[in-house]
């Protein structure tokens, strides 16, 4: 087998076109920015005879050009992707081969977009996302990694090799290197080369997504539960409670995150059980949240409330106990027969510390929103009919704060992803052979000045996921403000 | 500049102007076929309900419609020069120097980080290129002209250091800095209190004369337009429906909408039982749901199918009058003098026994003197309510009147149990509730005392369906045994407030303001409330909707024998619907009596000024002009002695500066008529009535 | 105003005490001490030997007492050890020796006084941060103002995308990419590599070529965030009524931006810039590790991963104070910038 080049034989035709389109795009953007300060705004103006006249001039022209070049560049990228799937292996080089590997993801993405755009008027805020180009790009990037994680993690598709197995002779080899005779894999090459332990970088990057996609959203949800459960009363009641809780939140926020990680995640601290106790504390909040949520709504109808509460609290309680009871830690009290699952010890610690770091920020946001919304008349109406404080907070205030919270949720998943990467970068928490992106970057950066290719794929993967989340949040914010 | 000043044709000539806003889904026409002409020195009033496009006209004239707005037809000529095709440079020249604009929110119109003087001086510096010191001199003159105290100090201060009324005067001063030929005022007094509004209106009128400025005055208040303008243009749903001189339109109206509008506002002489208001049926059409033909057709009494809804209707001249036009096919056929079909007159329900009794109620707050720099410093006591005593009977309407800071909202909070009284008692059926916070009140008490809120856009939870919100109230008040029963009851409540039952599954954002307010009323009556506190329930609604909501409240009250505590600053509506009136000023009850007693002399001096300040849209009414000096003092820092002494025009009639030293005692003038004033009985009887309706 | 500052300082000191106590507690947990004993003594120490080692050096005293001694408000211990030797926390003649007295302890990793290390490293890192600020703040403000000037325009969209991209790129990603692009010949075939991918030499001889990449890497991440805040603030201001007033007064667009919008729009980002410090500190640690720039962050990582308790405590207290002081400045500055608050 020969080594693959980046874009294969077809690349010689496509590459120059792409570079021209990108270059033109860059030029028109820069010109536009420079012009915008001097040229008058673009306005549409009607004349007495009923025709429309555009007062745009040069600025308007460049705005059109930017749009054109952007779509041109996008079209060529699509050609690479589709070409990669259709054309035989190797015709489009590494890019084409990767595109082929990602085929299930492309199909899933295509179907998702098709369905969403068809029914977008009936899908509320989610549907409106498809009115904004930025939002669609963001959503596409996020879903790309979500689908990758699902297909790789659950169905073992996409990746070409096992993320941990080594093939001798491929140590630090460049992208597109062919496998030596006799070794096996779903592809005859290491598409993105081999790392310093001769493992396939492409497959490690793909498997890395499963870890991030599994932890980041879950950790963010927990942080939101904690932040909401504490932030609502702080903002609603104000006074001393607010002072104390805000002080505690600021305390955590004043802590440099890395120092906190070093103090929480080192094996010595894990041995003392502090993370386990923190988990026991932090994971109570969802139970409290849902318990109060249901009780405040249905306490007037005990026949409905009581079974509902028993069911929900029972299920959550069991999950909670299974979650905090981990074999080999200080908290290990459930007999294995009842214990539903055990989480890898490293992951639980990472999870807890990420939740801990994120909660105070969520707290501050929720508190601010509650402070604002509590002055509304519908809150006063609820108070004057004698509603309990928790009903007002959870059913009158919280639903109306959902817009900014959803936007922040997306941003925060991105931030959590960055935090996970940071942990990996310092080699904290997860085992060193773990394929998660942070750890892989950490491995690769040590020889960075000699071999560039190992840390770049996970770095770009992480970048694209976080970028997608930020763009998604931006699109959501813009669309939710529009009506 | 000199050539421009010599021009003597019409200052502004708008011809067949159409303006649309473009959203991603559709084009929304905001103004259609609008024409107007303003001669030098003339003031044109544009009136209409919210959403009728009157503000869009103003912004269209200024060529400042934002990103989505666009002029799609017609022309705007300023002193004969077409504005639609003007270059941006030429537009900039005209803005500020030839045309100036004043808007609704004075605080928002001033740059918070720039001293007043600099903001004022900027105008002549841009347009006339004069030096800063000269511009400052000019600023000082103009600030003196708008009657602000201590102009030199004001020039050096930041906007937030001034009160709302002062800020609006500064905005007016800014507009007059370059002596413009046209002044556009977009609801300039809506955010201000009535007495402050009266003073600002007076100022605008005087200065308009002094500077010879033409004015385009935009307002929803017919009374204000009557007081300030020479000509009027009535707009409905994006179109001008009638225009003419004030006298012609007010006394010889030629369009059904104008007529309906006048019939739906409470003028002196209207009475809830004998001469009830006539609400305009139906709703204001949304811009993209306008009917064929006449926009007002579906709500019009004179509607003729096949005629009014089948053709484009244009403005027609009314013969005999000067520049009087109407957009109605049938205006020549309608008998405009026919008396309105009077809805059935109703019997006044006799007041029953006392249900609610306030006894020397006091509510003081303790606040930090300096909000930002912490609670460690000195504390101040704000006396929000000072010795409130009154009784309210079954099926009685007691109006509580006052401007901002008078303590009416605090009173409502104490009554509802959201706050507890500092001193004194509230007796509900002879049971004291003044010191029981709402958490400790029993369901019955809570259900008995309910509230209707002011802002319709805020009164319903935006993320819950209408039906669920009412059902929640029923759940809390323990009405009905199960969801099915409660649902039935909820639908009955919707019937009660005359809303279709289908609304139960709607979200609040799908409802109009008036409809939301009806839901709010239904919710308040969910537990068969016996006392309802209505906190300015209609002040945020459009005129035509106000009448309908008010009537609904009255009707429910009559059926349920409810005691209604009607909080309002609008004396017209108070006179129309209340049995007794309580006037409050800075936490004190200054006057209390039956409606007739309060609205006729002898008055408390504050009541007198308040009556004079309220604009009345009736050419036959003669009002005495009493303009109060200054602003309402802050409740944080009340004046010594009588709370009203700083603005009272009768103060010098009381010997020995008593007003500044002592709070007057409440005394009874006649059976059930109390006044808190130092004036002697003789001086009181000398007072003349403020409002006189000329005999027709 | 004086009272306000006093209160803020009070809260700040309370926060600092709480935080240092937490760090003190976490670093003095038994497993950490055990590890310390084994690294300092020998790795095959028995449990008893560890205990006596720790007892002899005052580590087994109760936590508040140890904290008080470390802080310098309690007299340092004098212990006659089980091996007969008498050890005392302080030098001879001193009873109190803690942070307050300037006795910061001795670093086991760098074999030097903690105070010397911290002071030196802080200077080096301060130099890096200075350049980061010089690059980041003006850049971010210009981008934000230009983008927010005309909301929804092409300029806004392109600049916003750029700032979103930069907030989505944590330092360890941008650093790796920048080194690959500009610090090696692997991606772009340079004749000579333009910038140095390692900043080790910058400690003694800082110049453009070895400082450029670390500075840009830190600045990029913060830049996007500040730019977005500035943009948000600017768009809000540009839709404010008083901007319309200015426009209808006939003020030209550049003047509206410069004179009316800018000051109001910069109030919010100012606080953000100051609150960026905890984040910047993160960035510093990552970048110093990545570029081998031996500054404050590098010391933190080394102290933490080598269980150098005294140094870690010293580093923590400094970083906590840096964060708290910037917060204080941000609070006070906000009050000064905003005339609405200053006078009322």
Coordinates of C-alpha atoms in Angstrom, one line a residue, chain A:
Chain A
X1 CA 0.0 0.0 0.0
X2 CA 1.1 3.5 -0.8
X3 CA 0.8 6.3 1.7
X4 CA -2.2 8.6 1.1
X5 CA -1.7 12.3 0.2
X6 CA -4.1 14.8 1.7
X7 CA -6.5 15.3 -1.1
X8 CA -5.5 12.6 -3.6
X9 CA -5.6 13.0 -7.4
X10 CA -8.7 15.1 -7.5
X11 CA -7.3 17.5 -5.0
X12 CA -5.0 19.0 -7.7
X13 CA -8.1 20.4 -9.3
X14 CA -10.2 21.3 -6.3
X15 CA -7.6 22.7 -4.0
X16 CA -6.7 25.8 -6.1
X17 CA -10.4 26.6 -6.5
X18 CA -11.0 26.4 -2.8
X19 CA -8.0 28.5 -1.9
X20 CA -9.1 31.2 -4.4
X21 CA -12.6 31.3 -2.9
X22 CA -11.3 31.5 0.6
X23 CA -8.8 34.2 -0.3
X24 CA -11.5 36.3 -2.0
X25 CA -13.8 35.8 1.0
X26 CA -11.1 37.1 3.3
X27 CA -10.4 40.1 1.1
X28 CA -14.0 41.1 0.8
X29 CA -14.6 40.8 4.6
X30 CA -11.6 43.0 5.3
X31 CA -12.6 45.7 2.8
X32 CA -16.1 45.6 4.2
X33 CA -14.9 46.2 7.7
X34 CA -12.8 49.1 6.7
X35 CA -15.5 50.6 4.6
X36 CA -18.2 50.3 7.3
X37 CA -16.9 53.1 9.4
X38 CA -16.8 55.6 6.5
X39 CA -19.6 54.6 4.1
X40 CA -23.2 55.5 5.0
X41 CA -25.5 52.7 6.1
X42 CA -27.3 50.6 3.6
X43 CA -30.9 51.7 3.4
X44 CA -33.6 51.0 1.0
X45 CA -35.4 54.0 -0.3
X46 CA -38.5 54.4 -2.4
X47 CA -38.8 57.1 -5.0
X48 CA -42.0 59.0 -5.8
X49 CA -42.6 56.7 -8.8
X50 CA -42.8 53.7 -6.5
X51 CA -39.5 52.1 -7.5
X52 CA -37.1 51.1 -4.8
X53 CA -33.6 52.4 -4.8
X54 CA -30.7 51.0 -2.8
X55 CA -28.5 53.4 -1.0
X56 CA -25.7 51.0 -0.5
X57 CA -22.9 51.8 -2.9
X58 CA -19.6 50.1 -2.4
X59 CA -20.4 48.7 1.0
X60 CA -23.5 46.9 -0.3
X61 CA -21.5 45.5 -3.1
X62 CA -18.9 44.0 -0.8
X63 CA -21.6 42.6 1.4
X64 CA -23.0 40.7 -1.5
X65 CA -19.6 39.6 -2.5
X66 CA -18.9 38.2 0.9
X67 CA -22.0 36.2 0.8
X68 CA -21.2 34.9 -2.6
X69 CA -17.7 33.8 -1.7
X70 CA -18.8 32.2 1.5
X71 CA -21.3 30.0 -0.3
X72 CA -18.8 29.2 -3.0
X73 CA -16.3 28.0 -0.4
X74 CA -19.0 26.1 1.3
X75 CA -20.0 24.4 -1.9
X76 CA -16.5 23.2 -2.6
X77 CA -16.3 21.8 0.9
X78 CA -19.5 19.9 0.2
X79 CA -17.9 18.6 -3.0
X80 CA -15.1 17.2 -0.9
X81 CA -17.5 15.5 1.5
X82 CA -19.8 14.0 -1.1
X83 CA -16.9 13.1 -3.3
X84 CA -15.3 11.3 -0.5
X85 CA -18.3 9.2 0.1
X86 CA -19.0 8.4 -3.5
X87 CA -15.6 8.1 -5.1
X88 CA -13.4 5.0 -4.5
X89 CA -11.1 4.9 -1.5
X90 CA -8.0 7.1 -2.0
X91 CA -9.2 9.2 -4.9
X92 CA -9.7 12.2 -2.6
X93 CA -6.8 11.2 -0.3
X94 CA -7.0 11.5 3.4
X95 CA -9.9 14.0 3.3
X96 CA -11.9 11.7 1.1
X97 CA -11.2 8.6 3.2
X98 CA -12.2 10.4 6.4
X99 CA -15.4 11.6 4.8
X100 CA -16.1 8.1 3.9
X101 CA -15.6 7.0 7.4
X102 CA -18.0 9.7 8.6
X103 CA -20.7 8.6 6.1
X104 CA -23.2 7.5 8.8
X105 CA -22.8 10.9 10.5
X106 CA -23.3 12.8 7.2
X107 CA -26.5 10.8 6.5
X108 CA -27.8 11.4 10.1
X109 CA -27.0 15.1 9.8
X110 CA -28.7 15.4 6.4
X111 CA -31.9 13.7 7.7
X112 CA -32.0 15.8 10.9
X113 CA -31.6 19.0 8.9
X114 CA -34.2 17.9 6.3
X115 CA -36.8 17.1 8.9
X116 CA -36.1 20.2 11.0
X117 CA -36.3 22.6 8.1
X118 CA -39.5 20.9 6.8
X119 CA -41.3 21.3 10.1
X120 CA -39.5 24.4 11.4
X121 CA -42.6 26.5 11.8
X122 CA -44.0 24.0 14.3
X123 CA -41.0 23.5 16.4
X124 CA -40.9 26.7 18.5
X125 CA -37.5 28.1 19.3
X126 CA -35.7 25.0 17.9
X127 CA -37.4 25.6 14.6
X128 CA -36.5 29.2 14.5
X129 CA -32.9 28.2 14.8
X130 CA -33.1 27.2 11.1
X131 CA -33.8 30.8 10.1
X132 CA -30.3 31.8 11.2
X133 CA -27.2 30.8 9.2
X134 CA -25.0 31.1 12.3
X135 CA -27.3 29.0 14.3
X136 CA -27.5 26.3 11.6
X137 CA -23.7 26.1 11.3
X138 CA -23.4 25.8 15.1
X139 CA -26.1 23.2 15.3
X140 CA -24.5 21.3 12.5
X141 CA -21.1 21.2 14.2
X142 CA -22.6 20.2 17.5
X143 CA -24.7 17.4 16.0
X144 CA -21.7 16.3 13.9
X145 CA -19.9 15.4 17.1
X146 CA -23.0 14.1 18.9
X147 CA -23.6 11.7 16.0
X148 CA -20.0 10.7 15.9
X149 CA -20.0 9.9 19.6
X150 CA -23.2 7.9 19.2
X151 CA -22.1 5.9 16.2
X152 CA -18.6 5.4 17.6
X153 CA -19.6 4.7 21.2
X154 CA -22.7 2.6 20.7
X155 CA -22.3 1.0 17.3
X156 CA -18.5 0.9 16.9
X157 CA -18.7 2.6 13.5
X158 CA -16.5 5.4 12.1
X159 CA -13.2 4.7 13.8
X160 CA -10.8 2.7 11.8
X161 CA -8.7 1.1 14.6
X162 CA -8.9 0.4 18.3
X163 CA -7.9 3.6 20.1
X164 CA -5.6 1.7 22.4
X165 CA -3.9 -0.8 20.2
X166 CA -0.5 -0.1 18.9
X167 CA 1.0 -1.2 15.5
X168 CA 4.7 -1.3 15.6
X169 CA 6.6 0.8 13.2
X170 CA 3.9 3.5 13.0
X171 CA 5.2 5.5 15.9
X172 CA 5.0 9.2 15.2
X173 CA 4.3 8.5 11.5
X174 CA 2.8 11.2 9.4
X175 CA -0.8 11.3 8.3
X176 CA -1.8 8.9 5.5
X177 CA 0.9 6.4 6.4
X178 CA 0.1 2.9 5.2
X179 CA -0.2 0.0 7.6
X180 CA 2.7 -2.5 7.5
X181 CA 1.9 -6.0 6.0
X182 CA -0.1 -8.3 8.1
X183 CA -1.7 -5.7 10.4
X184 CA -5.5 -5.3 10.5
X185 CA -7.9 -2.4 10.6
X186 CA -10.9 -1.1 8.8
X187 CA -8.7 1.1 6.7
X188 CA -5.3 0.2 5.2
X189 CA -3.8 3.5 6.5
X190 CA -3.4 5.5 9.7
X191 CA -5.5 8.4 8.3
X192 CA -4.1 11.0 10.6
X193 CA -0.9 9.3 11.4
X194 CA 0.3 7.6 14.5
X195 CA 1.1 9.0 17.9
X196 CA 4.2 8.5 20.1
X197 CA 2.8 5.1 21.2
X198 CA 2.0 4.1 17.6
X199 CA -1.7 4.3 18.0
X200 CA -4.1 5.6 15.3
X201 CA -4.7 9.4 15.9
X202 CA -7.9 9.4 13.8
X203 CA -9.6 6.7 15.9
X204 CA -8.4 8.2 19.1
X205 CA -10.0 11.5 18.1
X206 CA -13.2 9.8 17.2
X207 CA -13.4 7.9 20.5
X208 CA -12.4 11.0 22.4
X209 CA -15.7 12.6 21.3
X210 CA -17.7 9.9 23.2
X211 CA -16.1 10.9 26.5
X212 CA -16.7 14.6 26.0
X213 CA -20.3 14.2 24.7
X214 CA -21.1 11.9 27.6
X215 CA -19.7 14.1 30.4
X216 CA -20.1 17.7 29.3
X217 CA -23.9 18.0 28.9
X218 CA -24.6 15.9 32.0
X219 CA -22.2 17.9 34.1
X220 CA -23.8 21.1 32.8
X221 CA -27.3 19.8 33.7
X222 CA -26.1 19.1 37.3
X223 CA -24.5 22.5 37.5
X224 CA -27.8 24.0 36.4
X225 CA -29.8 22.0 39.0
X226 CA -27.5 23.3 41.7
X227 CA -27.4 26.9 40.4
X228 CA -31.2 27.0 40.0
X229 CA -32.1 25.5 43.3
X230 CA -29.9 28.0 45.1
X231 CA -30.1 30.9 42.8
X232 CA -33.9 31.2 42.8
X233 CA -34.4 31.7 46.5
X234 CA -31.3 34.0 46.7
X235 CA -32.8 36.3 44.1
X236 CA -36.4 35.9 45.2
X237 CA -35.9 36.4 49.0
X238 CA -32.8 38.6 48.8
X239 CA -31.6 39.7 52.3
X240 CA -29.4 37.6 54.4
X241 CA -29.8 34.4 52.5
X242 CA -28.7 36.2 49.3
X243 CA -25.7 37.7 51.0
X244 CA -24.5 34.4 52.4
X245 CA -25.1 32.4 49.2
X246 CA -23.6 35.1 47.0
X247 CA -20.5 35.3 49.3
X248 CA -20.0 31.5 48.9
X249 CA -20.5 31.7 45.2
X250 CA -17.9 34.5 44.9
X251 CA -15.6 32.5 47.1
X252 CA -15.6 29.7 44.6
X253 CA -15.3 32.1 41.7
X254 CA -12.3 33.8 43.2
X255 CA -10.5 30.5 43.2
X256 CA -8.2 30.0 40.2
X257 CA -9.8 27.0 38.4
X258 CA -6.5 25.2 37.9
X259 CA -5.5 25.4 41.5
X260 CA -8.9 24.1 42.4
X261 CA -8.5 21.2 40.1
X262 CA -5.0 20.4 41.4
X263 CA -6.4 20.5 44.9
X264 CA -9.4 18.3 44.2
X265 CA -8.3 15.8 41.6
X266 CA -5.0 14.6 42.8
X267 CA -4.9 10.9 43.9
X268 CA -4.1 11.9 47.5
X269 CA -7.3 14.0 47.9
X270 CA -9.3 11.4 46.1
X271 CA -8.1 8.9 48.8
X272 CA -9.5 11.1 51.6
X273 CA -13.0 10.8 50.0
X274 CA -13.6 14.5 49.7
X275 CA -14.7 14.2 46.0
X276 CA -17.1 11.4 47.1
X277 CA -18.7 13.6 49.8
X278 CA -18.9 16.5 47.3
X279 CA -20.7 14.2 44.9
X280 CA -23.1 13.1 47.6
X281 CA -23.8 16.8 48.3
X282 CA -24.0 18.1 44.7
X283 CA -26.1 15.2 43.4
X284 CA -28.8 15.8 46.1
X285 CA -29.9 18.9 44.3
X286 CA -31.8 17.3 41.4
X287 CA -33.8 15.3 43.9
X288 CA -34.6 18.4 45.9
X289 CA -35.4 20.3 42.7
X290 CA -37.9 17.8 41.4
X291 CA -39.4 17.1 44.7
X292 CA -40.1 20.7 45.4
X293 CA -41.2 21.3 41.8
X294 CA -43.9 18.7 42.0
X295 CA -44.9 19.3 45.6
X296 CA -45.4 23.0 45.2
X297 CA -47.6 22.5 42.1
X298 CA -49.8 19.6 43.3
X299 CA -50.0 20.0 47.1
X300 CA -53.6 21.1 46.8
X301 CA -54.4 17.7 45.3
X302 CA -52.8 15.1 47.7
X303 CA -54.3 12.2 45.8
X304 CA -52.4 13.2 42.7
X305 CA -49.3 14.4 44.4
X306 CA -48.4 11.6 46.8
X307 CA -48.1 8.8 44.2
X308 CA -46.3 11.1 41.8
X309 CA -43.8 12.1 44.5
X310 CA -43.2 8.6 45.6
X311 CA -42.5 7.5 42.1
X312 CA -40.2 10.3 41.1
X313 CA -38.3 10.6 44.4
X314 CA -38.0 6.8 44.6
X315 CA -36.5 6.5 41.1
X316 CA -34.2 9.5 41.5
X317 CA -33.2 8.4 45.0
X318 CA -32.2 5.0 43.7
X319 CA -30.2 6.5 40.9
X320 CA -28.6 8.9 43.4
X321 CA -27.6 6.2 45.8
X322 CA -26.2 4.1 43.0
X323 CA -24.3 7.0 41.7
X324 CA -22.6 8.0 44.9
X325 CA -22.0 4.5 46.2
X326 CA -18.8 3.5 44.4
X327 CA -16.8 0.5 45.0
X328 CA -13.3 1.3 46.2
X329 CA -14.1 4.7 47.6
X330 CA -15.1 5.9 51.1
X331 CA -18.8 5.8 50.2
X332 CA -19.5 2.2 49.3
X333 CA -22.6 1.1 51.2
X334 CA -25.0 -0.3 48.6
X335 CA -24.7 -4.1 48.1
X336 CA -23.8 -4.8 44.5
X337 CA -27.2 -6.4 43.8
X338 CA -28.9 -3.1 44.4
X339 CA -26.2 -0.8 43.1
X340 CA -27.3 0.0 39.5
X341 CA -23.9 1.1 38.1
X342 CA -20.4 2.1 39.0
X343 CA -18.7 4.9 37.2
X344 CA -15.0 4.8 36.5
X345 CA -13.4 6.5 39.5
X346 CA -11.5 9.1 37.5
X347 CA -14.6 10.1 35.7
X348 CA -16.6 10.7 38.8
X349 CA -14.0 13.0 40.3
X350 CA -13.7 14.9 37.0
X351 CA -17.5 15.2 36.9
X352 CA -17.8 16.5 40.4
X353 CA -15.1 19.1 40.1
X354 CA -16.6 20.4 36.8
X355 CA -20.0 20.7 38.3
X356 CA -18.5 22.4 41.3
X357 CA -16.7 25.0 39.2
X358 CA -19.7 25.7 37.0
X359 CA -22.5 26.0 39.6
X360 CA -21.6 29.4 41.1
X361 CA -21.8 31.0 37.6
X362 CA -25.2 29.5 37.0
X363 CA -26.2 30.6 40.5
X364 CA -25.3 34.2 39.6
X365 CA -27.2 34.1 36.4
X366 CA -30.3 32.6 37.9
X367 CA -30.2 35.0 40.9
X368 CA -30.0 38.0 38.5
X369 CA -33.0 36.7 36.5
X370 CA -35.0 36.0 39.6
X371 CA -34.2 39.5 41.0
X372 CA -35.6 40.9 37.8
X373 CA -38.7 38.7 37.3
X374 CA -39.9 38.9 40.9
X375 CA -41.1 42.4 40.3
X376 CA -43.6 41.3 37.7
X377 CA -47.3 41.6 38.2
X378 CA -48.0 37.9 37.6
X379 CA -45.7 37.2 40.5
X380 CA -47.6 39.7 42.6
X381 CA -50.8 38.0 41.5
X382 CA -49.5 34.6 42.6
X383 CA -48.5 36.1 45.9
X384 CA -51.9 37.8 46.5
X385 CA -53.7 34.5 46.0
X386 CA -51.5 33.0 48.7
X387 CA -49.1 30.8 46.6
X388 CA -46.1 29.3 48.4
X389 CA -42.7 30.8 47.7
X390 CA -41.4 27.7 45.9
X391 CA -44.4 27.7 43.6
X392 CA -43.8 31.3 42.7
X393 CA -40.1 30.6 42.1
X394 CA -40.4 27.3 40.1
X395 CA -43.6 27.8 38.2
X396 CA -44.0 31.6 37.8
X397 CA -40.4 32.8 37.6
X398 CA -38.3 29.9 36.3
X399 CA -40.4 29.2 33.1
X400 CA -40.1 32.8 32.1
X401 CA -36.3 32.8 32.6
X402 CA -35.9 29.9 30.2
X403 CA -34.7 32.0 27.2
X404 CA -31.4 33.3 28.7
X405 CA -30.9 30.0 30.6
X406 CA -31.1 27.9 27.4
X407 CA -28.6 30.2 25.7
X408 CA -26.3 30.0 28.7
X409 CA -26.7 26.2 28.8
X410 CA -25.2 25.9 25.3
X411 CA -22.4 28.2 26.2
X412 CA -21.8 26.4 29.4
X413 CA -21.5 23.0 27.7
X414 CA -18.8 24.6 25.6
X415 CA -17.1 25.9 28.7
X416 CA -17.3 22.6 30.4
X417 CA -15.7 21.0 27.3
X418 CA -12.9 23.4 27.7
X419 CA -12.6 22.6 31.3
X420 CA -12.5 18.9 30.6
X421 CA -9.7 19.6 28.1
X422 CA -7.8 21.6 30.7
X423 CA -8.0 18.7 33.1
X424 CA -6.7 16.4 30.4
X425 CA -4.0 18.9 29.5
X426 CA -2.6 18.8 33.0
X427 CA -3.0 15.0 33.1
X428 CA -5.5 15.2 35.9
X429 CA -8.4 12.8 36.6
X430 CA -8.6 10.6 33.6
X431 CA -6.1 7.8 33.0
X432 CA -3.3 8.8 30.7
X433 CA -4.1 6.3 28.0
X434 CA -7.6 7.7 27.7
X435 CA -8.4 9.0 24.2
X436 CA -10.1 12.1 25.4
X437 CA -9.1 15.2 23.6
X438 CA -7.4 17.0 26.5
X439 CA -5.2 14.1 27.4
X440 CA -4.3 13.5 23.8
X441 CA -3.2 17.1 23.3
X442 CA -1.2 16.8 26.5
X443 CA 0.6 13.7 25.1
X444 CA 1.2 15.4 21.8
X445 CA 2.4 18.7 23.0
X446 CA 5.5 17.2 24.7
X447 CA 7.0 16.5 21.3
X448 CA 5.3 19.4 19.5
X449 CA 8.4 21.0 18.1
X450 CA 9.4 17.7 16.5
X451 CA 6.1 16.1 15.5
X452 CA 3.2 18.5 14.9
X453 CA 0.6 16.1 13.7
X454 CA -0.5 14.2 16.9
X455 CA -2.0 17.0 19.0
X456 CA -3.6 18.9 16.1
X457 CA -6.5 16.6 15.3
X458 CA -7.9 16.6 18.9
X459 CA -7.2 20.3 19.2
X460 CA -9.2 21.0 16.1
X461 CA -11.9 18.6 17.1
X462 CA -12.3 20.4 20.5
X463 CA -12.2 23.7 18.8
X464 CA -15.0 22.8 16.4
X465 CA -17.3 21.4 19.1
X466 CA -16.9 24.4 21.3
X467 CA -17.3 26.7 18.3
X468 CA -20.4 24.9 17.3
X469 CA -21.9 25.3 20.8
X470 CA -21.0 29.0 20.9
X471 CA -22.5 29.6 17.5
X472 CA -25.6 27.6 18.5
X473 CA -26.0 29.8 21.6
X474 CA -25.5 32.9 19.5
X475 CA -28.1 31.8 17.0
X476 CA -30.6 30.9 19.8
X477 CA -30.1 34.2 21.5
X478 CA -30.6 36.1 18.3
X479 CA -33.7 34.2 17.4
X480 CA -35.2 34.3 20.8
X481 CA -34.9 38.1 20.9
X482 CA -36.5 38.5 17.5
X483 CA -40.2 38.5 18.6

